[in-house]
PDB file of C-alpha atoms in Angstrom:
ATOM      1  CA  UNK A   1      71.755 114.508 174.319  1.00  0.00           C
ATOM      2  CA  UNK A   2      68.329 116.139 173.091  1.00  0.00           C
ATOM      3  CA  UNK A   3      68.598 118.512 176.124  1.00  0.00           C
ATOM      4  CA  UNK A   4      72.020 120.055 174.292  1.00  0.00           C
ATOM      5  CA  UNK A   5      72.344 121.843 171.285  1.00  0.00           C
ATOM      6  CA  UNK A   6      75.554 121.785 169.807  1.00  0.00           C
ATOM      7  CA  UNK A   7      76.600 125.370 168.348  1.00  0.00           C
ATOM      8  CA  UNK A   8      79.143 126.988 166.134  1.00  0.00           C
ATOM      9  CA  UNK A   9      82.807 126.856 167.198  1.00  0.00           C
ATOM     10  CA  UNK A  10      81.817 124.194 169.723  1.00  0.00           C
ATOM     11  CA  UNK A  11      79.348 126.390 171.817  1.00  0.00           C
ATOM     12  CA  UNK A  12      76.510 124.335 173.754  1.00  0.00           C
ATOM     13  CA  UNK A  13      73.208 125.735 174.434  1.00  0.00           C
ATOM     14  CA  UNK A  14      70.517 124.593 176.306  1.00  0.00           C
ATOM     15  CA  UNK A  15      68.092 122.169 174.485  1.00  0.00           C
ATOM     16  CA  UNK A  16      65.148 121.408 176.545  1.00  0.00           C
ATOM     17  CA  UNK A  17      61.907 121.979 174.832  1.00  0.00           C
ATOM     18  CA  UNK A  18      60.953 125.180 177.032  1.00  0.00           C
ATOM     19  CA  UNK A  19      64.411 126.758 175.863  1.00  0.00           C
ATOM     20  CA  UNK A  20      63.702 125.697 172.130  1.00  0.00           C
ATOM     21  CA  UNK A  21      60.196 127.439 172.501  1.00  0.00           C
ATOM     22  CA  UNK A  22      61.706 130.352 173.951  1.00  0.00           C
ATOM     23  CA  UNK A  23      64.448 130.801 171.226  1.00  0.00           C
ATOM     24  CA  UNK A  24      61.790 130.401 168.427  1.00  0.00           C
ATOM     25  CA  UNK A  25      59.352 132.747 170.117  1.00  0.00           C
ATOM     26  CA  UNK A  26      56.584 129.804 170.394  1.00  0.00           C
ATOM     27  CA  UNK A  27      56.457 130.325 174.160  1.00  0.00           C
ATOM     28  CA  UNK A  28      53.504 132.864 174.451  1.00  0.00           C
ATOM     29  CA  UNK A  29      51.432 133.452 177.119  1.00  0.00           C
ATOM     30  CA  UNK A  30      47.667 133.937 176.994  1.00  0.00           C
ATOM     31  CA  UNK A  31      45.824 137.314 178.204  1.00  0.00           C
ATOM     32  CA  UNK A  32      44.769 135.097 181.293  1.00  0.00           C
ATOM     33  CA  UNK A  33      47.929 134.012 181.981  1.00  0.00           C
ATOM     34  CA  UNK A  34      49.427 137.407 181.646  1.00  0.00           C
ATOM     35  CA  UNK A  35      46.759 138.396 184.150  1.00  0.00           C
ATOM     36  CA  UNK A  36      47.585 135.722 186.728  1.00  0.00           C
ATOM     37  CA  UNK A  37      51.032 136.704 186.423  1.00  0.00           C
ATOM     38  CA  UNK A  38      50.695 140.135 187.088  1.00  0.00           C
ATOM     39  CA  UNK A  39      48.226 139.677 189.830  1.00  0.00           C
ATOM     40  CA  UNK A  40      50.678 137.179 191.723  1.00  0.00           C
ATOM     41  CA  UNK A  41      53.542 139.958 191.366  1.00  0.00           C
ATOM     42  CA  UNK A  42      51.105 142.871 192.689  1.00  0.00           C
ATOM     43  CA  UNK A  43      50.415 140.494 195.718  1.00  0.00           C
ATOM     44  CA  UNK A  44      54.068 139.976 196.677  1.00  0.00           C
ATOM     45  CA  UNK A  45      54.729 143.698 195.873  1.00  0.00           C
ATOM     46  CA  UNK A  46      51.827 145.231 197.690  1.00  0.00           C
ATOM     47  CA  UNK A  47      52.535 142.862 201.012  1.00  0.00           C
ATOM     48  CA  UNK A  48      56.238 144.015 201.231  1.00  0.00           C
ATOM     49  CA  UNK A  49      55.352 147.736 200.521  1.00  0.00           C
ATOM     50  CA  UNK A  50      53.122 147.606 203.547  1.00  0.00           C
ATOM     51  CA  UNK A  51      56.250 146.534 205.653  1.00  0.00           C
ATOM     52  CA  UNK A  52      58.431 149.263 203.869  1.00  0.00           C
ATOM     53  CA  UNK A  53      60.570 146.457 202.147  1.00  0.00           C
ATOM     54  CA  UNK A  54      61.468 147.427 198.476  1.00  0.00           C
ATOM     55  CA  UNK A  55      60.846 144.506 195.834  1.00  0.00           C
ATOM     56  CA  UNK A  56      62.676 144.223 192.617  1.00  0.00           C
ATOM     57  CA  UNK A  57      62.352 141.625 189.755  1.00  0.00           C
ATOM     58  CA  UNK A  58      65.730 140.989 187.913  1.00  0.00           C
ATOM     59  CA  UNK A  59      65.407 139.280 184.408  1.00  0.00           C
ATOM     60  CA  UNK A  60      68.633 137.199 183.475  1.00  0.00           C
ATOM     61  CA  UNK A  61      69.094 136.763 179.643  1.00  0.00           C
ATOM     62  CA  UNK A  62      69.724 133.165 178.231  1.00  0.00           C
ATOM     63  CA  UNK A  63      73.054 132.693 176.684  1.00  0.00           C
ATOM     64  CA  UNK A  64      71.309 132.809 173.212  1.00  0.00           C
ATOM     65  CA  UNK A  65      70.048 136.320 173.856  1.00  0.00           C
ATOM     66  CA  UNK A  66      73.707 137.399 174.182  1.00  0.00           C
ATOM     67  CA  UNK A  67      75.303 135.147 171.864  1.00  0.00           C
ATOM     68  CA  UNK A  68      72.830 134.265 169.285  1.00  0.00           C
ATOM     69  CA  UNK A  69      75.729 134.439 166.810  1.00  0.00           C
ATOM     70  CA  UNK A  70      76.976 130.918 167.844  1.00  0.00           C
ATOM     71  CA  UNK A  71      73.642 129.461 167.815  1.00  0.00           C
ATOM     72  CA  UNK A  72      73.083 126.863 164.707  1.00  0.00           C
ATOM     73  CA  UNK A  73      71.876 128.824 161.886  1.00  0.00           C
ATOM     74  CA  UNK A  74      69.506 125.879 160.807  1.00  0.00           C
ATOM     75  CA  UNK A  75      67.476 126.218 164.099  1.00  0.00           C
ATOM     76  CA  UNK A  76      67.258 129.968 164.240  1.00  0.00           C
ATOM     77  CA  UNK A  77      63.580 130.614 163.186  1.00  0.00           C
ATOM     78  CA  UNK A  78      62.485 134.273 161.993  1.00  0.00           C
ATOM     79  CA  UNK A  79      60.978 136.067 164.867  1.00  0.00           C
ATOM     80  CA  UNK A  80      57.512 136.758 163.824  1.00  0.00           C
ATOM     81  CA  UNK A  81      56.167 137.579 166.908  1.00  0.00           C
ATOM     82  CA  UNK A  82      57.574 138.229 170.708  1.00  0.00           C
ATOM     83  CA  UNK A  83      58.091 135.707 173.077  1.00  0.00           C
ATOM     84  CA  UNK A  84      56.864 135.227 176.805  1.00  0.00           C
ATOM     85  CA  UNK A  85      59.674 137.292 178.000  1.00  0.00           C
ATOM     86  CA  UNK A  86      58.948 140.317 175.979  1.00  0.00           C
ATOM     87  CA  UNK A  87      55.101 140.014 176.695  1.00  0.00           C
ATOM     88  CA  UNK A  88      55.926 140.103 180.525  1.00  0.00           C
ATOM     89  CA  UNK A  89      58.593 142.998 180.282  1.00  0.00           C
ATOM     90  CA  UNK A  90      56.179 144.889 177.918  1.00  0.00           C
ATOM     91  CA  UNK A  91      52.943 144.446 180.463  1.00  0.00           C
ATOM     92  CA  UNK A  92      55.141 145.381 183.401  1.00  0.00           C
ATOM     93  CA  UNK A  93      56.520 148.607 181.852  1.00  0.00           C
ATOM     94  CA  UNK A  94      52.769 149.546 181.209  1.00  0.00           C
ATOM     95  CA  UNK A  95      51.773 148.905 184.601  1.00  0.00           C
ATOM     96  CA  UNK A  96      54.593 150.683 186.130  1.00  0.00           C
ATOM     97  CA  UNK A  97      53.927 149.582 189.570  1.00  0.00           C
ATOM     98  CA  UNK A  98      56.661 146.671 190.043  1.00  0.00           C
ATOM     99  CA  UNK A  99      60.385 147.529 189.779  1.00  0.00           C
ATOM    100  CA  UNK A 100      62.056 145.494 187.145  1.00  0.00           C
ATOM    101  CA  UNK A 101      65.677 145.137 186.082  1.00  0.00           C
ATOM    102  CA  UNK A 102      66.273 143.680 182.768  1.00  0.00           C
ATOM    103  CA  UNK A 103      69.887 142.821 182.423  1.00  0.00           C
ATOM    104  CA  UNK A 104      70.191 142.247 178.471  1.00  0.00           C
ATOM    105  CA  UNK A 105      71.522 145.835 177.719  1.00  0.00           C
ATOM    106  CA  UNK A 106      74.365 145.762 180.417  1.00  0.00           C
ATOM    107  CA  UNK A 107      75.453 142.270 179.263  1.00  0.00           C
ATOM    108  CA  UNK A 108      75.268 143.286 175.457  1.00  0.00           C
ATOM    109  CA  UNK A 109      76.922 146.389 175.915  1.00  0.00           C
ATOM    110  CA  UNK A 110      79.878 144.663 178.123  1.00  0.00           C
ATOM    111  CA  UNK A 111      79.966 142.014 175.335  1.00  0.00           C
ATOM    112  CA  UNK A 112      81.846 144.393 173.233  1.00  0.00           C
ATOM    113  CA  UNK A 113      84.882 144.923 175.698  1.00  0.00           C
ATOM    114  CA  UNK A 114      84.853 141.981 177.554  1.00  0.00           C
ATOM    115  CA  UNK A 115      88.450 140.903 176.574  1.00  0.00           C
ATOM    116  CA  UNK A 116      89.530 144.452 177.168  1.00  0.00           C
ATOM    117  CA  UNK A 117      88.139 144.666 180.643  1.00  0.00           C
ATOM    118  CA  UNK A 118      88.413 141.241 181.910  1.00  0.00           C
ATOM    119  CA  UNK A 119      91.147 139.597 180.027  1.00  0.00           C
ATOM    120  CA  UNK A 120      88.393 137.097 178.875  1.00  0.00           C
ATOM    121  CA  UNK A 121      86.707 136.780 175.773  1.00  0.00           C
ATOM    122  CA  UNK A 122      83.194 136.011 176.986  1.00  0.00           C
ATOM    123  CA  UNK A 123      80.432 136.754 179.802  1.00  0.00           C
ATOM    124  CA  UNK A 124      78.748 133.444 179.400  1.00  0.00           C
ATOM    125  CA  UNK A 125      80.375 129.850 179.504  1.00  0.00           C
ATOM    126  CA  UNK A 126      80.750 128.135 176.178  1.00  0.00           C
ATOM    127  CA  UNK A 127      80.144 124.816 177.833  1.00  0.00           C
ATOM    128  CA  UNK A 128      77.257 125.726 179.789  1.00  0.00           C
ATOM    129  CA  UNK A 129      74.204 127.730 179.519  1.00  0.00           C
ATOM    130  CA  UNK A 130      75.023 130.302 182.749  1.00  0.00           C
ATOM    131  CA  UNK A 131      76.981 133.132 182.633  1.00  0.00           C
ATOM    132  CA  UNK A 132      80.546 132.867 184.107  1.00  0.00           C
ATOM    133  CA  UNK A 133      82.059 135.119 186.766  1.00  0.00           C
ATOM    134  CA  UNK A 134      82.481 138.198 184.189  1.00  0.00           C
ATOM    135  CA  UNK A 135      78.945 138.056 183.296  1.00  0.00           C
ATOM    136  CA  UNK A 136      77.742 137.731 186.756  1.00  0.00           C
ATOM    137  CA  UNK A 137      80.092 140.670 187.602  1.00  0.00           C
ATOM    138  CA  UNK A 138      78.270 142.718 184.853  1.00  0.00           C
ATOM    139  CA  UNK A 139      75.026 141.946 186.324  1.00  0.00           C
ATOM    140  CA  UNK A 140      75.897 142.736 189.735  1.00  0.00           C
ATOM    141  CA  UNK A 141      77.126 146.310 188.595  1.00  0.00           C
ATOM    142  CA  UNK A 142      73.722 146.717 186.892  1.00  0.00           C
ATOM    143  CA  UNK A 143      71.928 145.695 189.997  1.00  0.00           C
ATOM    144  CA  UNK A 144      73.904 148.028 192.408  1.00  0.00           C
ATOM    145  CA  UNK A 145      73.387 150.955 189.866  1.00  0.00           C
ATOM    146  CA  UNK A 146      69.680 150.368 189.622  1.00  0.00           C
ATOM    147  CA  UNK A 147      69.140 150.073 193.292  1.00  0.00           C
ATOM    148  CA  UNK A 148      71.195 153.333 193.962  1.00  0.00           C
ATOM    149  CA  UNK A 149      68.972 154.953 191.581  1.00  0.00           C
ATOM    150  CA  UNK A 150      65.864 153.644 193.675  1.00  0.00           C
ATOM    151  CA  UNK A 151      67.219 155.543 196.870  1.00  0.00           C
ATOM    152  CA  UNK A 152      69.853 153.019 198.217  1.00  0.00           C
ATOM    153  CA  UNK A 153      72.415 155.676 198.055  1.00  0.00           C
ATOM    154  CA  UNK A 154      74.958 153.893 200.718  1.00  0.00           C
ATOM    155  CA  UNK A 155      75.414 150.926 197.945  1.00  0.00           C
ATOM    156  CA  UNK A 156      78.871 150.835 196.553  1.00  0.00           C
ATOM    157  CA  UNK A 157      79.879 148.848 193.244  1.00  0.00           C
ATOM    158  CA  UNK A 158      83.206 147.207 194.352  1.00  0.00           C
ATOM    159  CA  UNK A 159      85.866 146.765 191.474  1.00  0.00           C
ATOM    160  CA  UNK A 160      86.627 143.439 190.577  1.00  0.00           C
ATOM    161  CA  UNK A 161      90.306 143.718 191.380  1.00  0.00           C
ATOM    162  CA  UNK A 162      89.313 143.736 195.041  1.00  0.00           C
ATOM    163  CA  UNK A 163      87.833 140.213 195.088  1.00  0.00           C
ATOM    164  CA  UNK A 164      89.794 137.104 195.401  1.00  0.00           C
ATOM    165  CA  UNK A 165      90.336 135.376 192.193  1.00  0.00           C
ATOM    166  CA  UNK A 166      90.618 131.634 192.276  1.00  0.00           C
ATOM    167  CA  UNK A 167      92.057 130.554 188.691  1.00  0.00           C
ATOM    168  CA  UNK A 168      91.448 127.468 186.622  1.00  0.00           C
ATOM    169  CA  UNK A 169      88.496 125.999 188.474  1.00  0.00           C
ATOM    170  CA  UNK A 170      87.001 123.476 186.150  1.00  0.00           C
ATOM    171  CA  UNK A 171      83.210 124.930 185.828  1.00  0.00           C
ATOM    172  CA  UNK A 172      80.387 122.435 186.702  1.00  0.00           C
ATOM    173  CA  UNK A 173      79.132 122.377 183.395  1.00  0.00           C
ATOM    174  CA  UNK A 174      75.686 120.693 183.146  1.00  0.00           C
ATOM    175  CA  UNK A 175      75.491 120.850 179.275  1.00  0.00           C
ATOM    176  CA  UNK A 176      78.851 119.590 178.850  1.00  0.00           C
ATOM    177  CA  UNK A 177      78.138 116.531 181.039  1.00  0.00           C
ATOM    178  CA  UNK A 178      74.847 115.842 179.351  1.00  0.00           C
ATOM    179  CA  UNK A 179      76.422 116.066 175.817  1.00  0.00           C
ATOM    180  CA  UNK A 180      79.437 113.632 176.900  1.00  0.00           C
ATOM    181  CA  UNK A 181      81.855 115.886 175.654  1.00  0.00           C
ATOM    182  CA  UNK A 182      83.777 116.263 178.931  1.00  0.00           C
ATOM    183  CA  UNK A 183      87.222 116.387 177.156  1.00  0.00           C
ATOM    184  CA  UNK A 184      86.130 120.002 176.132  1.00  0.00           C
ATOM    185  CA  UNK A 185      85.649 121.395 179.501  1.00  0.00           C
ATOM    186  CA  UNK A 186      87.030 124.684 180.179  1.00  0.00           C
ATOM    187  CA  UNK A 187      88.700 126.082 183.117  1.00  0.00           C
ATOM    188  CA  UNK A 188      87.304 129.445 184.274  1.00  0.00           C
ATOM    189  CA  UNK A 189      88.202 131.829 187.230  1.00  0.00           C
ATOM    190  CA  UNK A 190      85.645 132.423 189.699  1.00  0.00           C
ATOM    191  CA  UNK A 191      85.764 134.934 192.848  1.00  0.00           C
ATOM    192  CA  UNK A 192      85.540 135.169 196.492  1.00  0.00           C
ATOM    193  CA  UNK A 193      85.580 137.356 199.499  1.00  0.00           C
ATOM    194  CA  UNK A 194      88.684 137.167 201.612  1.00  0.00           C
ATOM    195  CA  UNK A 195      88.006 136.765 205.224  1.00  0.00           C
ATOM    196  CA  UNK A 196      87.985 140.460 206.678  1.00  0.00           C
ATOM    197  CA  UNK A 197      87.424 141.878 203.336  1.00  0.00           C
ATOM    198  CA  UNK A 198      83.587 142.299 203.316  1.00  0.00           C
ATOM    199  CA  UNK A 199      82.538 145.724 202.707  1.00  0.00           C
ATOM    200  CA  UNK A 200      79.120 145.696 203.480  1.00  0.00           C
ATOM    201  CA  UNK A 201      76.731 148.619 204.914  1.00  0.00           C
ATOM    202  CA  UNK A 202      73.586 148.942 206.683  1.00  0.00           C
ATOM    203  CA  UNK A 203      71.437 147.367 203.965  1.00  0.00           C
ATOM    204  CA  UNK A 204      69.897 143.760 204.336  1.00  0.00           C
ATOM    205  CA  UNK A 205      68.857 141.816 200.931  1.00  0.00           C
ATOM    206  CA  UNK A 206      66.769 138.863 200.574  1.00  0.00           C
ATOM    207  CA  UNK A 207      67.843 137.425 197.456  1.00  0.00           C
ATOM    208  CA  UNK A 208      65.390 134.367 195.859  1.00  0.00           C
ATOM    209  CA  UNK A 209      66.979 133.110 192.792  1.00  0.00           C
ATOM    210  CA  UNK A 210      67.449 130.529 190.180  1.00  0.00           C
ATOM    211  CA  UNK A 211      70.675 129.078 189.396  1.00  0.00           C
ATOM    212  CA  UNK A 212      72.074 132.057 187.808  1.00  0.00           C
ATOM    213  CA  UNK A 213      71.998 133.661 191.415  1.00  0.00           C
ATOM    214  CA  UNK A 214      74.742 131.344 192.515  1.00  0.00           C
ATOM    215  CA  UNK A 215      77.422 133.440 190.536  1.00  0.00           C
ATOM    216  CA  UNK A 216      76.138 136.713 192.182  1.00  0.00           C
ATOM    217  CA  UNK A 217      77.129 135.549 195.606  1.00  0.00           C
ATOM    218  CA  UNK A 218      80.313 136.739 196.419  1.00  0.00           C
ATOM    219  CA  UNK A 219      79.639 139.981 194.586  1.00  0.00           C
ATOM    220  CA  UNK A 220      76.194 140.899 196.409  1.00  0.00           C
ATOM    221  CA  UNK A 221      77.587 139.442 199.548  1.00  0.00           C
ATOM    222  CA  UNK A 222      80.380 142.107 199.581  1.00  0.00           C
ATOM    223  CA  UNK A 223      78.150 145.102 199.011  1.00  0.00           C
ATOM    224  CA  UNK A 224      75.394 144.593 201.806  1.00  0.00           C
ATOM    225  CA  UNK A 225      75.429 144.143 205.421  1.00  0.00           C
ATOM    226  CA  UNK A 226      73.685 140.878 205.398  1.00  0.00           C
ATOM    227  CA  UNK A 227      72.363 138.611 202.333  1.00  0.00           C
ATOM    228  CA  UNK A 228      70.037 135.917 202.641  1.00  0.00           C
ATOM    229  CA  UNK A 229      70.218 133.479 199.746  1.00  0.00           C
ATOM    230  CA  UNK A 230      67.124 131.063 198.981  1.00  0.00           C
ATOM    231  CA  UNK A 231      67.426 128.884 196.072  1.00  0.00           C
ATOM    232  CA  UNK A 232      63.958 128.465 194.329  1.00  0.00           C
ATOM    233  CA  UNK A 233      64.167 127.068 191.000  1.00  0.00           C
ATOM    234  CA  UNK A 234      60.467 126.171 191.116  1.00  0.00           C
ATOM    235  CA  UNK A 235      58.710 128.795 192.865  1.00  0.00           C
ATOM    236  CA  UNK A 236      58.836 129.773 196.636  1.00  0.00           C
ATOM    237  CA  UNK A 237      56.827 130.925 199.465  1.00  0.00           C
ATOM    238  CA  UNK A 238      57.819 134.093 201.178  1.00  0.00           C
ATOM    239  CA  UNK A 239      56.937 133.284 204.778  1.00  0.00           C
ATOM    240  CA  UNK A 240      56.336 135.811 207.660  1.00  0.00           C
ATOM    241  CA  UNK A 241      58.867 134.062 209.695  1.00  0.00           C
ATOM    242  CA  UNK A 242      61.667 134.632 207.200  1.00  0.00           C
ATOM    243  CA  UNK A 243      60.886 138.333 206.927  1.00  0.00           C
ATOM    244  CA  UNK A 244      60.535 138.845 210.616  1.00  0.00           C
ATOM    245  CA  UNK A 245      63.697 136.830 211.193  1.00  0.00           C
ATOM    246  CA  UNK A 246      66.029 138.470 208.651  1.00  0.00           C
ATOM    247  CA  UNK A 247      64.359 141.880 208.225  1.00  0.00           C
ATOM    248  CA  UNK A 248      65.458 142.734 204.776  1.00  0.00           C
ATOM    249  CA  UNK A 249      65.217 146.067 203.237  1.00  0.00           C
ATOM    250  CA  UNK A 250      65.188 144.617 199.666  1.00  0.00           C
ATOM    251  CA  UNK A 251      63.560 141.293 198.540  1.00  0.00           C
ATOM    252  CA  UNK A 252      64.744 140.633 194.849  1.00  0.00           C
ATOM    253  CA  UNK A 253      63.721 137.561 192.568  1.00  0.00           C
ATOM    254  CA  UNK A 254      66.500 136.468 189.998  1.00  0.00           C
ATOM    255  CA  UNK A 255      64.605 134.748 187.285  1.00  0.00           C
ATOM    256  CA  UNK A 256      66.092 133.397 183.815  1.00  0.00           C
ATOM    257  CA  UNK A 257      64.093 135.092 181.212  1.00  0.00           C
ATOM    258  CA  UNK A 258      63.042 131.807 179.533  1.00  0.00           C
ATOM    259  CA  UNK A 259      61.618 130.332 182.703  1.00  0.00           C
ATOM    260  CA  UNK A 260      59.505 133.367 183.908  1.00  0.00           C
ATOM    261  CA  UNK A 261      56.393 131.186 183.999  1.00  0.00           C
ATOM    262  CA  UNK A 262      57.548 129.966 187.301  1.00  0.00           C
ATOM    263  CA  UNK A 263      56.805 133.194 188.791  1.00  0.00           C
ATOM    264  CA  UNK A 264      53.351 131.882 189.224  1.00  0.00           C
ATOM    265  CA  UNK A 265      54.629 129.529 191.710  1.00  0.00           C
ATOM    266  CA  UNK A 266      55.886 132.216 193.914  1.00  0.00           C
ATOM    267  CA  UNK A 267      53.712 133.149 196.769  1.00  0.00           C
ATOM    268  CA  UNK A 268      53.883 135.516 200.125  1.00  0.00           C
ATOM    269  CA  UNK A 269      52.192 135.109 203.298  1.00  0.00           C
ATOM    270  CA  UNK A 270      49.945 138.224 203.990  1.00  0.00           C
TER     271      UNK A 270
END
């Protein structure tokens, strides 16, 4: 399939043209596009701030960013310029008004001792482009640590061993299905919360997420009093009704780094 890149040691990578442009740093934004994106994020931030709701943007790395050594060497293009993700992160850092969490450093650091900590060698599925439960747990830890630093002091990082583990679940591997190599499917554990074991606190989280957010659900659900999960793969309108009904303390958007352009489709009712 043209949407699948077969890498080294049988690893599969997303081969859609948007991902290929991202891998090769050919997905740059113009100054006008960056200005529009910043204005869009400022509008969301200002509207939530007026309601005393904390807003944070979380950037999820592609598998290529964490495991480039398994990407086909012949397809790796020398990086003479920075891609869209770097442009946006650099702009937000210079602007300084919108809280941003870039998960790359946490995942790269955990990658070096993944086998020792989790008994599994990888943080991403070899046969899909998402992180697995272990990668999601590392992301969860980084999110809670960041929010505690932003003043949500009652949040607690719950040890992985306190979640219920379900072994040998065959992952729903999109890339594997597209490649036709179903015989290579890998069995991976996943985690859930046992009834009565939820350890939330007084904070309420509205999580607007793409497909990477699904893997965060059991972990974040255990650390908050309540979590509203909104799947928004191609943008979302945050309504006054939703905010009034759920009354979140935190609104978080989790977006894959290579698809940050979809943030232009996020809106909020004023």
